[in-house]
Amino acid sequence: MSAPNNPYDPVRVAALDPATLDAAVAAADAAFAAAQDLEALKAARLAHLDRGQVAQARREIGALPPAAKAEAGKRVGAALAAVQAAYSAREAELVAHRDAQILVQERVDVSVPAARRPLGARHPVELTMERLVDVFVAMGWEVAEGPEVESEWMNFDALNLGVDHPARQMQDTFFVDPPDGGLVLRAHTSPVQIRTMLTRTPPIYVVAPGKVFRTDDLDATHTPVFHQIECLAVDKGLTMAHLRGSIDHFVRAMFGDVRTRVRASYFPFTEPSMETDFQCFVCRGGDEACRMCGGSGWIELGGSGMVNRKVLQACGIDPDVYTGFAFGFGIERALQLRNGVSDMRDIVEGDVRFSGQFGMAV
Ligand code: PHE
């Protein structure tokens, strides 16, 4: 049936002519082949398949006498099939081409390393200090702090380090300009003892972690800036037994279940004073060739003692009523020992690749 807006015009019945049909098929073939993408192919299909001469010829069949219809129908059908086939073939080609292009354009190389933003890591000195502080906080001790730029009086005098004490010489302590201004970079955390005793009344149980400064050159075992953790207890009836018990607790938290021993020593601010060693956690005293302890079976930890009466007095605490003990240990050294860090510079430089090995705890 003819379309209502496209009435059959007997003048154009020539579309059914075999030569015309062949030409129409050839034109469609050429148009499809010329289409470089699916967009262009669609336009060519509209012109040559949906509305072209072959379609026109099909409509003309209806006007033919019945005897001519069969033959003309065959011819038009073959022409249509040829155009349709040409279209389908070209479409398949162009689809394949487009898909191949998409694969190239949208290619993702999963082997390229991603632009990763590495996570930071907390510094092992911080982590260690926090863990040790926690051990004492868990026993009810409080955290105390003091300034890193400290008065000479707090750093020395109040701790019974007289003006002629060797530790006051320039080679140990950083003096803040002007040299007679009475300020130093604190050389230990012991001035926090003084600050604490001046501001609190016994019973006092404090743990004071912090940065300290000494005029050492940076090398495998020294650093001019390092950290100490200081413990101070002042109460009625405290004895060296309490001191040893507290030190043992500290050592176990840091190094595990090892024994400690003490040796007589001297600090102006403690009397009696002692040096604490702990049993080598590598050989436990059983290996004369042990590289950790040099075969002695003991590793030196740091100083401690009963708070000197003079220091208690300087802080307004009656030494006949109260006694106290204190100890102060270096964190970097403990870390070097426990984790086998052979070069102090690794601890100081703060490379995240070093810090990361101690875990990413926050
Ligand atoms: N302040 C001492 C030091 O830096 C250690 C210490 C602390 C000794 C407390 C006795 C008591 O070496």
Coordinates of C-alpha atoms and ligand atoms in Angstrom, one line a residue:
M1 CA 0.0 0.0 0.0
S2 CA 1.3 3.4 -0.8
A3 CA 2.0 5.9 1.9
P4 CA -0.7 8.5 2.1
N5 CA 1.8 11.4 1.6
N6 CA 3.7 9.7 -1.1
P7 CA 1.1 8.9 -3.8
Y8 CA 2.1 6.6 -6.5
D9 CA 3.3 8.5 -9.5
P10 CA 3.2 6.3 -12.7
V11 CA 5.8 8.7 -14.3
R12 CA 8.5 7.4 -11.9
V13 CA 7.7 3.7 -12.4
A14 CA 11.1 3.7 -14.1
A15 CA 12.6 2.9 -10.7
L16 CA 11.8 -0.7 -11.3
D17 CA 14.0 -0.9 -14.3
P18 CA 16.9 -3.4 -13.7
A19 CA 19.6 -1.0 -14.7
T20 CA 18.2 1.6 -12.4
L21 CA 18.0 -0.9 -9.6
D22 CA 21.6 -2.0 -10.2
A23 CA 22.8 1.6 -10.2
A24 CA 20.8 2.2 -6.9
V25 CA 22.5 -0.8 -5.3
A26 CA 25.9 0.3 -6.5
A27 CA 25.2 3.8 -5.2
A28 CA 24.2 2.5 -1.8
D29 CA 27.3 0.2 -1.7
A30 CA 29.5 3.2 -2.5
A31 CA 27.8 5.5 0.1
F32 CA 28.1 2.8 2.8
A33 CA 31.7 2.2 2.0
A34 CA 32.4 6.0 2.0
A35 CA 30.8 6.3 5.5
Q36 CA 33.8 6.7 7.9
D37 CA 31.8 6.3 11.1
L38 CA 28.4 5.1 12.4
E39 CA 27.0 8.6 12.3
A40 CA 27.7 8.9 8.5
L41 CA 26.5 5.4 8.0
K42 CA 23.2 6.2 9.5
A43 CA 22.7 9.1 7.1
A44 CA 23.7 6.8 4.2
R45 CA 21.1 4.3 5.4
L46 CA 18.4 6.8 5.4
A47 CA 19.2 8.0 1.9
H48 CA 19.8 4.6 0.3
L49 CA 17.9 2.0 2.3
D50 CA 15.0 3.6 4.1
R51 CA 14.1 6.2 1.5
G52 CA 16.2 5.5 -1.5
Q53 CA 15.4 4.3 -5.0
V54 CA 15.1 0.7 -4.0
A55 CA 12.4 1.5 -1.5
Q56 CA 10.7 3.6 -4.1
A57 CA 10.8 0.6 -6.5
R58 CA 9.2 -1.6 -3.9
R59 CA 6.3 0.8 -3.6
E60 CA 5.9 0.8 -7.4
I61 CA 5.4 -3.0 -7.5
G62 CA 1.9 -2.5 -6.3
A63 CA 0.9 -0.7 -9.5
L64 CA 2.2 -3.4 -11.8
P65 CA -0.2 -5.8 -13.6
P66 CA -0.4 -9.1 -11.7
A67 CA 1.6 -11.0 -14.3
A68 CA 4.6 -8.6 -13.9
K69 CA 4.5 -8.5 -10.1
A70 CA 6.3 -11.7 -9.3
E71 CA 9.3 -11.0 -11.4
A72 CA 9.6 -7.4 -10.4
G73 CA 9.1 -8.4 -6.7
K74 CA 12.0 -10.9 -7.0
R75 CA 14.3 -8.2 -8.5
V76 CA 13.4 -5.6 -6.0
G77 CA 13.7 -8.1 -3.2
A78 CA 17.2 -9.1 -4.4
A79 CA 18.2 -5.5 -4.6
L80 CA 16.9 -4.7 -1.1
A81 CA 18.7 -7.7 0.3
A82 CA 21.9 -6.6 -1.4
V83 CA 21.7 -3.1 0.0
Q84 CA 20.7 -4.5 3.4
A85 CA 23.7 -6.9 3.3
A86 CA 26.1 -4.1 2.3
Y87 CA 24.7 -2.0 5.1
S88 CA 25.1 -4.7 7.7
A89 CA 28.6 -5.6 6.6
R90 CA 29.7 -1.9 6.7
E91 CA 28.0 -1.5 10.0
A92 CA 29.8 -4.5 11.5
E93 CA 33.1 -3.0 10.3
L94 CA 32.4 0.4 11.7
V95 CA 31.2 -1.0 15.1
A96 CA 34.4 -3.2 15.3
H97 CA 36.5 -0.1 14.4
R98 CA 34.7 2.0 17.0
D99 CA 35.1 -0.6 19.7
A100 CA 38.8 -1.0 18.9
Q101 CA 39.2 2.7 19.2
I102 CA 37.5 2.8 22.5
L103 CA 39.7 0.1 23.8
V104 CA 42.7 2.1 22.8
Q105 CA 41.4 5.4 24.1
E106 CA 40.1 4.1 27.4
R107 CA 43.0 1.8 28.0
V108 CA 44.0 1.5 31.6
D109 CA 47.5 0.2 32.4
V110 CA 46.9 -1.5 35.7
S111 CA 50.6 -2.1 36.1
V112 CA 51.4 1.6 36.4
P113 CA 52.2 2.4 40.0
A114 CA 49.5 4.6 41.4
A115 CA 50.4 8.0 42.7
R116 CA 50.3 6.9 46.3
R117 CA 50.4 9.3 49.2
P118 CA 52.4 7.5 51.8
L119 CA 51.0 7.5 55.3
G120 CA 53.1 9.1 57.9
A121 CA 54.3 7.3 61.0
R122 CA 54.7 8.4 64.6
H123 CA 58.3 8.7 65.7
P124 CA 59.4 5.8 67.8
V125 CA 60.8 8.1 70.5
E126 CA 57.3 9.6 70.9
L127 CA 55.7 6.1 70.9
T128 CA 58.2 4.8 73.4
M129 CA 57.7 7.8 75.7
E130 CA 54.0 7.5 75.6
R131 CA 54.1 3.8 76.3
L132 CA 56.3 4.3 79.3
V133 CA 54.3 7.2 80.6
D134 CA 51.2 5.0 80.3
V135 CA 52.9 2.4 82.6
F136 CA 53.1 5.0 85.4
V137 CA 49.8 6.7 84.7
A138 CA 48.3 3.3 85.1
M139 CA 49.7 3.2 88.6
G140 CA 48.1 6.6 89.4
W141 CA 51.2 8.8 88.7
E142 CA 50.6 12.2 87.0
V143 CA 52.4 13.6 84.0
A144 CA 54.5 16.7 84.7
E145 CA 56.1 19.1 82.2
G146 CA 58.6 21.9 82.2
P147 CA 60.0 24.3 79.6
E148 CA 62.9 23.3 77.4
V149 CA 64.5 26.8 77.8
E150 CA 65.0 26.6 81.6
S151 CA 66.5 28.9 84.2
E152 CA 69.9 28.0 85.4
W153 CA 68.6 27.9 88.9
M154 CA 66.1 25.1 88.1
N155 CA 68.6 23.2 85.9
F156 CA 71.5 23.5 88.4
D157 CA 71.2 25.4 91.7
A158 CA 68.0 24.0 93.0
L159 CA 69.3 20.5 92.2
N160 CA 72.3 21.1 94.4
L161 CA 74.7 21.6 91.5
G162 CA 76.8 24.4 92.8
V163 CA 78.4 27.1 90.6
D164 CA 81.7 25.2 90.5
H165 CA 80.1 21.9 89.6
P166 CA 81.6 20.4 86.4
A167 CA 78.2 20.0 84.7
R168 CA 77.9 23.8 84.7
Q169 CA 80.9 24.2 82.4
M170 CA 80.2 25.3 78.9
Q171 CA 81.2 22.0 77.3
D172 CA 78.0 20.2 78.5
T173 CA 75.3 22.8 78.6
F174 CA 73.8 25.1 75.9
F175 CA 73.7 28.6 77.4
V176 CA 71.1 30.9 75.9
D177 CA 72.4 34.3 74.8
P178 CA 73.4 36.5 76.7
P179 CA 75.5 34.0 78.6
D180 CA 74.9 35.7 81.9
G181 CA 71.2 35.9 81.3
G182 CA 70.6 32.9 83.5
L183 CA 68.9 30.7 80.9
V184 CA 70.0 27.3 79.5
L185 CA 68.5 24.6 77.3
R186 CA 67.7 22.1 80.0
A187 CA 70.4 19.4 80.2
H188 CA 68.1 16.9 81.9
T189 CA 64.5 16.5 82.9
S190 CA 65.4 16.8 86.6
P191 CA 64.4 20.6 86.8
V192 CA 60.8 19.2 86.4
Q193 CA 61.4 17.7 89.8
I194 CA 61.9 21.1 91.2
R195 CA 59.0 22.7 89.4
T196 CA 56.8 19.9 90.6
M197 CA 57.9 20.1 94.2
L198 CA 57.5 23.9 94.2
T199 CA 53.9 23.7 93.0
R200 CA 52.5 20.5 94.5
T201 CA 52.4 19.2 98.0
P202 CA 53.2 15.6 98.8
P203 CA 52.3 12.9 98.2
I204 CA 53.8 13.5 94.8
Y205 CA 54.0 10.9 92.1
V206 CA 54.9 12.3 88.7
V207 CA 56.4 11.1 85.5
A208 CA 58.1 13.8 83.3
P209 CA 59.0 12.9 79.7
G210 CA 60.7 15.5 77.6
K211 CA 63.5 16.8 75.4
V212 CA 66.9 17.6 76.8
F213 CA 70.0 19.2 75.3
R214 CA 73.7 18.7 75.6
T215 CA 76.6 20.0 73.6
D216 CA 77.5 16.6 72.1
D217 CA 78.2 16.1 68.4
L218 CA 75.8 13.9 66.5
D219 CA 77.3 10.5 66.0
A220 CA 76.4 6.8 66.2
T221 CA 75.8 7.0 70.0
H222 CA 75.3 10.7 70.8
T223 CA 72.9 13.4 69.8
P224 CA 72.8 17.0 71.1
V225 CA 69.0 16.7 71.5
F226 CA 67.5 13.7 73.1
H227 CA 64.7 12.6 75.4
Q228 CA 64.6 11.6 79.0
I229 CA 61.8 10.2 81.1
E230 CA 62.0 11.3 84.8
C231 CA 60.1 9.9 87.7
L232 CA 59.7 11.5 91.0
A233 CA 57.9 10.3 94.1
V234 CA 57.8 12.2 97.4
D235 CA 55.8 10.7 100.2
K236 CA 56.0 9.7 103.8
G237 CA 58.1 6.6 104.3
L238 CA 59.5 6.1 100.8
T239 CA 62.6 4.0 100.8
M240 CA 65.1 2.6 98.2
A241 CA 62.9 -0.5 98.0
H242 CA 60.2 1.6 96.5
L243 CA 62.7 3.1 94.1
R244 CA 63.9 -0.3 93.0
G245 CA 60.4 -1.6 92.6
S246 CA 59.5 1.4 90.4
I247 CA 62.7 1.0 88.3
D248 CA 61.9 -2.8 87.9
H249 CA 58.5 -1.9 86.7
F250 CA 59.9 0.6 84.1
V251 CA 62.5 -1.9 82.9
R252 CA 60.0 -4.7 82.5
A253 CA 57.7 -2.4 80.5
M254 CA 60.6 -1.5 78.2
F255 CA 62.6 -4.7 77.9
G256 CA 60.5 -7.5 79.2
D257 CA 61.1 -9.8 82.2
V258 CA 64.7 -9.0 83.1
R259 CA 66.4 -8.4 86.4
T260 CA 68.0 -5.2 87.5
R261 CA 71.0 -4.4 89.7
V262 CA 72.1 -1.1 91.2
R263 CA 75.6 0.3 91.8
A264 CA 76.6 3.2 94.0
S265 CA 76.9 6.4 92.1
Y266 CA 76.8 10.2 92.6
F267 CA 74.4 12.9 91.7
P268 CA 74.3 16.1 93.6
F269 CA 70.5 16.0 93.8
T270 CA 70.1 12.5 95.1
E271 CA 71.6 10.9 98.2
P272 CA 72.3 8.0 98.1
S273 CA 72.6 7.8 94.4
M274 CA 72.8 4.8 92.2
E275 CA 73.3 3.7 88.7
T276 CA 70.9 1.0 87.4
D277 CA 71.9 -1.8 85.2
F278 CA 69.5 -4.4 83.8
Q279 CA 70.2 -7.9 82.9
C280 CA 71.1 -8.3 79.2
F281 CA 67.9 -9.2 77.4
V282 CA 69.8 -11.0 74.7
C283 CA 72.1 -13.4 76.5
R284 CA 70.8 -13.0 80.1
G285 CA 74.4 -13.2 81.3
G286 CA 75.0 -16.5 79.6
D287 CA 77.2 -15.5 76.7
E288 CA 80.7 -14.2 77.1
A289 CA 80.8 -13.1 73.5
C290 CA 77.4 -11.3 73.6
R291 CA 77.5 -8.2 71.5
M292 CA 74.7 -6.5 73.3
C293 CA 76.3 -6.4 76.7
G294 CA 79.9 -7.0 75.8
G295 CA 79.8 -10.3 77.8
S296 CA 79.2 -8.7 81.2
G297 CA 75.5 -9.8 81.2
W298 CA 74.4 -6.3 82.3
I299 CA 73.4 -3.1 80.4
E300 CA 73.7 0.3 82.0
L301 CA 70.4 2.2 82.1
G302 CA 70.7 5.4 84.0
G303 CA 70.8 7.3 87.2
S304 CA 68.6 7.4 90.2
G305 CA 68.5 7.9 94.0
M306 CA 66.8 9.2 97.0
V307 CA 66.0 12.9 96.7
N308 CA 68.7 14.9 98.5
R309 CA 67.5 16.5 101.7
K310 CA 68.9 19.8 100.5
V311 CA 66.7 19.6 97.3
L312 CA 63.6 18.9 99.4
Q313 CA 64.4 21.8 101.6
A314 CA 65.0 24.1 98.6
C315 CA 61.5 23.3 97.5
G316 CA 59.9 23.9 100.9
I317 CA 59.4 20.2 101.8
D318 CA 60.4 19.0 105.3
P319 CA 62.9 16.2 104.8
D320 CA 62.3 15.0 108.3
V321 CA 58.7 14.2 107.3
Y322 CA 59.0 13.3 103.7
T323 CA 61.4 11.2 101.6
G324 CA 61.5 10.9 97.9
F325 CA 63.1 9.0 95.1
A326 CA 63.8 9.9 91.5
F327 CA 65.2 8.4 88.4
G328 CA 65.8 9.6 84.9
F329 CA 66.5 7.5 81.8
G330 CA 67.4 8.3 78.2
I331 CA 64.8 7.2 75.7
E332 CA 67.0 7.1 72.6
R333 CA 69.5 4.9 74.3
A334 CA 66.8 2.5 75.6
L335 CA 65.4 2.4 72.1
Q336 CA 68.8 1.7 70.5
L337 CA 69.2 -1.2 72.9
R338 CA 65.8 -2.6 72.7
N339 CA 65.4 -2.4 68.9
G340 CA 69.0 -2.9 67.9
V341 CA 69.3 0.6 66.3
S342 CA 73.0 0.7 65.7
D343 CA 73.2 4.3 64.6
M344 CA 71.7 7.1 66.6
R345 CA 71.4 9.2 63.5
D346 CA 68.6 6.9 62.3
I347 CA 66.6 8.0 65.3
V348 CA 67.4 11.7 64.9
E349 CA 66.8 12.1 61.2
G350 CA 63.1 11.3 61.3
D351 CA 63.0 9.4 58.0
V352 CA 59.5 7.9 57.8
R353 CA 61.0 4.7 56.4
F354 CA 62.8 4.3 59.7
S355 CA 59.8 5.3 61.8
G356 CA 57.4 3.1 59.9
Q357 CA 59.2 0.0 61.1
F358 CA 58.0 0.7 64.6
G359 CA 54.4 0.4 63.6
M360 CA 51.8 2.9 62.6
A361 CA 50.1 3.2 65.9
V362 CA 48.5 6.6 66.6
Ligands
PHE1 N1 69.3 13.8 85.7 C1 70.3 12.7 85.7 C2 71.0 12.7 84.3 O1 70.5 13.4 83.4 C3 69.6 11.4 85.9 C4 69.0 11.3 87.3 C5 67.6 11.6 87.4 C6 69.7 10.9 88.4 C7 67.1 11.5 88.7 C8 69.1 10.8 89.6 C9 67.8 11.1 89.8 O2 71.9 12.0 84.2

